[in-house]
mmCIF file of C-alpha atoms and ligand atoms in Angstrom:
data_model
loop_
_atom_site.group_PDB
_atom_site.id
_atom_site.type_symbol
_atom_site.label_atom_id
_atom_site.label_comp_id
_atom_site.label_asym_id
_atom_site.label_seq_id
_atom_site.Cartn_x
_atom_site.Cartn_y
_atom_site.Cartn_z
ATOM 1 C CA UNK A 297 -35.449 -97.674 21.194
ATOM 2 C CA UNK A 298 -33.727 -98.527 17.919
ATOM 3 C CA UNK A 299 -30.015 -97.685 17.997
ATOM 4 C CA UNK A 300 -27.307 -97.555 15.338
ATOM 5 C CA UNK A 301 -23.525 -97.721 15.504
ATOM 6 C CA UNK A 302 -21.210 -95.342 13.620
ATOM 7 C CA UNK A 303 -17.414 -95.521 14.121
ATOM 8 C CA UNK A 304 -17.922 -97.523 17.351
ATOM 9 C CA UNK A 305 -20.315 -94.987 18.898
ATOM 10 C CA UNK A 306 -23.974 -95.750 19.596
ATOM 11 C CA UNK A 307 -26.733 -93.361 18.541
ATOM 12 C CA UNK A 308 -30.488 -93.368 19.214
ATOM 13 C CA UNK A 309 -33.348 -91.789 17.239
ATOM 14 C CA UNK A 310 -33.888 -88.194 18.327
ATOM 15 C CA UNK A 311 -35.948 -86.484 15.570
ATOM 16 C CA UNK A 312 -37.843 -88.948 13.328
ATOM 17 C CA UNK A 313 -38.193 -88.162 9.624
ATOM 18 C CA UNK A 314 -41.892 -87.254 9.979
ATOM 19 C CA UNK A 315 -40.968 -84.540 12.494
ATOM 20 C CA UNK A 316 -38.113 -83.332 10.250
ATOM 21 C CA UNK A 317 -40.575 -82.979 7.349
ATOM 22 C CA UNK A 318 -42.929 -80.914 9.542
ATOM 23 C CA UNK A 319 -40.049 -78.661 10.679
ATOM 24 C CA UNK A 320 -38.911 -78.155 7.058
ATOM 25 C CA UNK A 321 -42.486 -77.229 6.037
ATOM 26 C CA UNK A 322 -42.704 -74.629 8.796
ATOM 27 C CA UNK A 323 -39.371 -73.045 7.852
ATOM 28 C CA UNK A 324 -40.290 -72.939 4.140
ATOM 29 C CA UNK A 325 -43.701 -71.406 4.941
ATOM 30 C CA UNK A 326 -42.066 -68.783 7.155
ATOM 31 C CA UNK A 327 -39.559 -67.918 4.416
ATOM 32 C CA UNK A 328 -42.349 -67.798 1.799
ATOM 33 C CA UNK A 329 -44.387 -65.395 3.904
ATOM 34 C CA UNK A 330 -41.498 -62.874 3.949
ATOM 35 C CA UNK A 331 -41.827 -62.538 0.141
ATOM 36 C CA UNK A 332 -38.119 -61.652 -0.058
ATOM 37 C CA UNK A 333 -37.460 -60.386 -3.598
ATOM 38 C CA UNK A 334 -35.509 -62.710 -5.937
ATOM 39 C CA UNK A 335 -33.938 -64.651 -3.043
ATOM 40 C CA UNK A 336 -30.536 -66.263 -3.430
ATOM 41 C CA UNK A 337 -30.318 -69.252 -1.113
ATOM 42 C CA UNK A 338 -26.795 -70.235 -0.111
ATOM 43 C CA UNK A 339 -26.565 -73.726 1.327
ATOM 44 C CA UNK A 340 -23.592 -74.621 3.500
ATOM 45 C CA UNK A 341 -22.094 -77.903 2.360
ATOM 46 C CA UNK A 342 -21.871 -80.687 3.166
ATOM 47 C CA UNK A 343 -24.280 -80.830 6.090
ATOM 48 C CA UNK A 344 -27.127 -78.771 4.619
ATOM 49 C CA UNK A 345 -27.520 -80.720 1.366
ATOM 50 C CA UNK A 346 -30.723 -82.598 2.289
ATOM 51 C CA UNK A 347 -32.229 -79.693 4.231
ATOM 52 C CA UNK A 348 -31.570 -77.347 1.291
ATOM 53 C CA UNK A 349 -33.065 -79.811 -1.204
ATOM 54 C CA UNK A 350 -36.212 -80.235 0.889
ATOM 55 C CA UNK A 351 -36.656 -76.534 1.704
ATOM 56 C CA UNK A 352 -36.157 -75.481 -1.932
ATOM 57 C CA UNK A 353 -38.974 -77.752 -3.111
ATOM 58 C CA UNK A 354 -41.364 -75.853 -0.830
ATOM 59 C CA UNK A 355 -40.250 -72.328 -1.787
ATOM 60 C CA UNK A 356 -42.908 -70.487 -3.794
ATOM 61 C CA UNK A 357 -41.224 -67.043 -4.009
ATOM 62 C CA UNK A 358 -40.595 -66.146 -7.702
ATOM 63 C CA UNK A 359 -37.047 -66.240 -9.118
ATOM 64 C CA UNK A 360 -35.548 -68.193 -6.202
ATOM 65 C CA UNK A 361 -31.945 -69.294 -6.856
ATOM 66 C CA UNK A 362 -29.608 -71.584 -4.959
ATOM 67 C CA UNK A 363 -25.843 -71.688 -4.635
ATOM 68 C CA UNK A 364 -23.433 -73.547 -2.379
ATOM 69 C CA UNK A 365 -20.430 -72.854 -0.197
ATOM 70 C CA UNK A 366 -18.363 -75.394 1.658
ATOM 71 C CA UNK A 367 -16.963 -74.814 5.124
ATOM 72 C CA UNK A 368 -15.787 -77.168 7.841
ATOM 73 C CA UNK A 369 -15.137 -76.769 11.562
ATOM 74 C CA UNK A 370 -15.808 -80.147 13.112
ATOM 75 C CA UNK A 371 -13.445 -83.039 13.622
ATOM 76 C CA UNK A 372 -15.116 -86.123 15.084
ATOM 77 C CA UNK A 373 -17.715 -85.044 17.633
ATOM 78 C CA UNK A 374 -15.964 -81.791 18.664
ATOM 79 C CA UNK A 375 -15.598 -78.361 17.108
ATOM 80 C CA UNK A 376 -11.985 -77.469 16.269
ATOM 81 C CA UNK A 377 -12.713 -73.785 16.954
ATOM 82 C CA UNK A 378 -11.494 -72.847 13.477
ATOM 83 C CA UNK A 379 -13.419 -72.686 10.241
ATOM 84 C CA UNK A 380 -11.816 -73.479 6.917
ATOM 85 C CA UNK A 381 -13.312 -72.331 3.617
ATOM 86 C CA UNK A 382 -13.172 -75.282 1.228
ATOM 87 C CA UNK A 383 -15.283 -73.913 -1.653
ATOM 88 C CA UNK A 384 -16.096 -70.189 -1.929
ATOM 89 C CA UNK A 385 -19.174 -68.411 -3.290
ATOM 90 C CA UNK A 386 -17.845 -68.346 -6.860
ATOM 91 C CA UNK A 387 -20.374 -65.859 -8.259
ATOM 92 C CA UNK A 388 -21.230 -62.167 -8.040
ATOM 93 C CA UNK A 389 -23.770 -61.724 -5.250
ATOM 94 C CA UNK A 390 -23.630 -57.924 -5.056
ATOM 95 C CA UNK A 391 -27.093 -56.438 -4.503
ATOM 96 C CA UNK A 392 -28.710 -59.799 -3.724
ATOM 97 C CA UNK A 393 -31.061 -60.830 -0.935
ATOM 98 C CA UNK A 394 -29.315 -63.848 0.534
ATOM 99 C CA UNK A 395 -30.794 -66.573 2.716
ATOM 100 C CA UNK A 396 -28.202 -68.877 4.260
ATOM 101 C CA UNK A 397 -29.304 -72.479 4.773
ATOM 102 C CA UNK A 398 -27.446 -74.286 7.581
ATOM 103 C CA UNK A 399 -27.951 -77.764 8.974
ATOM 104 C CA UNK A 400 -27.031 -76.782 12.522
ATOM 105 C CA UNK A 401 -25.707 -73.759 14.393
ATOM 106 C CA UNK A 402 -23.636 -74.748 17.400
ATOM 107 C CA UNK A 403 -20.972 -72.313 18.708
ATOM 108 C CA UNK A 404 -21.763 -69.941 15.826
ATOM 109 C CA UNK A 405 -18.209 -69.643 14.531
ATOM 110 C CA UNK A 406 -19.226 -71.008 11.121
ATOM 111 C CA UNK A 407 -22.139 -68.609 10.659
ATOM 112 C CA UNK A 408 -19.951 -65.715 11.822
ATOM 113 C CA UNK A 409 -17.350 -66.644 9.202
ATOM 114 C CA UNK A 410 -20.028 -66.854 6.483
ATOM 115 C CA UNK A 411 -21.451 -63.463 7.467
ATOM 116 C CA UNK A 412 -18.004 -61.865 7.274
ATOM 117 C CA UNK A 413 -17.444 -63.420 3.817
ATOM 118 C CA UNK A 414 -20.838 -62.236 2.507
ATOM 119 C CA UNK A 415 -20.663 -58.758 3.995
ATOM 120 C CA UNK A 416 -17.557 -58.116 1.872
ATOM 121 C CA UNK A 417 -19.659 -58.872 -1.241
ATOM 122 C CA UNK A 418 -22.036 -55.903 -0.736
ATOM 123 C CA UNK A 419 -25.207 -57.961 -0.532
ATOM 124 C CA UNK A 420 -28.435 -56.053 0.253
ATOM 125 C CA UNK A 421 -29.713 -58.372 2.979
ATOM 126 C CA UNK A 422 -28.671 -61.611 4.662
ATOM 127 C CA UNK A 423 -31.081 -63.870 6.499
ATOM 128 C CA UNK A 424 -30.131 -67.081 8.257
ATOM 129 C CA UNK A 425 -32.190 -70.284 8.331
ATOM 130 C CA UNK A 426 -31.024 -73.303 10.280
ATOM 131 C CA UNK A 427 -32.656 -76.674 10.786
ATOM 132 C CA UNK A 428 -31.157 -77.122 14.265
ATOM 133 C CA UNK A 429 -29.792 -74.706 16.868
ATOM 134 C CA UNK A 430 -27.891 -75.392 20.090
ATOM 135 C CA UNK A 431 -28.677 -72.281 22.205
ATOM 136 C CA UNK A 432 -26.458 -73.396 25.119
ATOM 137 C CA UNK A 433 -23.409 -73.665 22.839
ATOM 138 C CA UNK A 434 -24.035 -70.423 20.910
ATOM 139 C CA UNK A 435 -21.472 -67.723 21.708
ATOM 140 C CA UNK A 436 -22.245 -65.175 18.945
ATOM 141 C CA UNK A 437 -24.609 -62.224 18.596
ATOM 142 C CA UNK A 438 -25.715 -62.790 14.998
ATOM 143 C CA UNK A 439 -29.508 -62.970 14.795
ATOM 144 C CA UNK A 440 -30.858 -66.250 13.438
ATOM 145 C CA UNK A 441 -34.014 -65.508 11.474
ATOM 146 C CA UNK A 442 -35.459 -69.001 11.012
ATOM 147 C CA UNK A 443 -34.809 -71.796 13.524
ATOM 148 C CA UNK A 444 -36.282 -75.253 12.879
ATOM 149 C CA UNK A 445 -35.686 -76.726 16.323
ATOM 150 C CA UNK A 446 -33.560 -75.769 19.320
ATOM 151 C CA UNK A 447 -31.819 -78.772 20.851
ATOM 152 C CA UNK A 448 -29.611 -79.530 23.879
ATOM 153 C CA UNK A 449 -25.821 -79.784 23.523
ATOM 154 C CA UNK A 450 -25.940 -83.367 22.260
ATOM 155 C CA UNK A 451 -23.976 -84.511 19.242
ATOM 156 C CA UNK A 452 -26.421 -85.408 16.453
ATOM 157 C CA UNK A 453 -26.132 -87.219 13.106
ATOM 158 C CA UNK A 454 -28.347 -88.042 10.136
ATOM 159 C CA UNK A 455 -30.327 -86.074 7.530
ATOM 160 C CA UNK A 456 -27.119 -84.493 6.233
ATOM 161 C CA UNK A 457 -25.274 -84.263 9.552
ATOM 162 C CA UNK A 458 -22.218 -86.470 9.873
ATOM 163 C CA UNK A 459 -19.990 -88.119 12.398
ATOM 164 C CA UNK A 460 -16.569 -88.045 10.695
ATOM 165 C CA UNK A 461 -18.291 -88.071 7.290
ATOM 166 C CA UNK A 462 -20.646 -91.001 7.866
ATOM 167 C CA UNK A 463 -24.323 -90.995 8.777
ATOM 168 C CA UNK A 464 -25.384 -88.214 6.395
ATOM 169 C CA UNK A 465 -27.711 -90.568 4.505
ATOM 170 C CA UNK A 466 -29.787 -91.535 7.562
ATOM 171 C CA UNK A 467 -33.414 -90.361 7.179
ATOM 172 C CA UNK A 468 -33.886 -89.664 10.910
ATOM 173 C CA UNK A 469 -31.710 -87.482 13.147
ATOM 174 C CA UNK A 470 -29.982 -89.480 15.886
ATOM 175 C CA UNK A 471 -28.195 -88.364 19.029
ATOM 176 C CA UNK A 472 -25.203 -89.842 20.745
ATOM 177 C CA UNK A 473 -26.367 -92.272 23.404
ATOM 178 C CA UNK A 474 -25.245 -91.370 26.914
HETATM 179 P P1 LIG B 216 -20.410 -74.016 14.727
HETATM 180 O O1 LIG B 216 -19.436 -73.332 13.818
HETATM 181 O O2 LIG B 216 -19.804 -74.412 16.039
HETATM 182 O O3 LIG B 216 -21.704 -73.246 14.907
HETATM 183 O O4 LIG B 216 -20.761 -75.399 14.084
HETATM 184 C C1 LIG B 216 -21.450 -75.462 12.908
HETATM 185 C C2 LIG B 216 -21.062 -76.669 12.087
HETATM 186 O O5 LIG B 216 -20.486 -77.721 12.896
HETATM 187 C C3 LIG B 216 -22.299 -77.246 11.471
HETATM 188 O O6 LIG B 216 -22.519 -76.686 10.192
HETATM 189 C C4 LIG B 216 -21.995 -78.726 11.417
HETATM 190 O O7 LIG B 216 -21.320 -79.034 10.222
HETATM 191 C C5 LIG B 216 -21.063 -78.966 12.580
HETATM 192 N N1 LIG B 216 -21.801 -79.476 13.765
HETATM 193 C C6 LIG B 216 -22.135 -78.789 14.880
HETATM 194 N N2 LIG B 216 -22.798 -79.562 15.748
HETATM 195 C C7 LIG B 216 -22.895 -80.779 15.161
HETATM 196 C C8 LIG B 216 -23.516 -82.022 15.565
HETATM 197 O O8 LIG B 216 -24.105 -82.183 16.647
HETATM 198 N N3 LIG B 216 -23.405 -83.032 14.669
HETATM 199 C C9 LIG B 216 -22.764 -82.923 13.472
HETATM 200 N N4 LIG B 216 -22.195 -81.786 13.052
HETATM 201 C C10 LIG B 216 -22.254 -80.726 13.894
HETATM 202 MG MG1 LIG B 217 -22.273 -77.929 8.412
#
């Protein structure tokens, strides 16, 4: 198995790019079939940048818009347990149908923070789409509407996901080698 090294840690291929493309197609098709009116996608930076770009190209619902927020909770390969808001929504989203695009939902503290930020803005509806989900780490009750793939509690990098800011450009998703 082909491995790579990032910051002295070894990673092996976990989800190859062909499988990622199939997962993205399924999520986009599922979102399209909801026919949500004038959807406003909100991608969570930095991790969701590739996922958001690929999903958006497959969205066929009329008047789809995209915006970005930036939050961070991870340091190295561990969650810090606190979420900091680095860039806010920056536009009026009152009355909108929002679809959040996340790279990965782990403990859920980030998505909980985003929900509490958006609920203050009087949006009509919020749906959540995530490429990856770690069910064993999830501690929150927020319903996740679109899940690409549920994975074990392994640390993963690539396709937008980072290990201390590197590895986001990798086309495959890798996991930390045991
Ligand atoms: P949560 O707040 O614990 O749900 O974590 C969500 C955020 O932590 C994600 O948006 C990622 O930025 C980051 N994260 C969680 N798990 C991983 C991982 O395995 N690799 C890289 N980043 C991760
Ligand atoms: Mg993220």
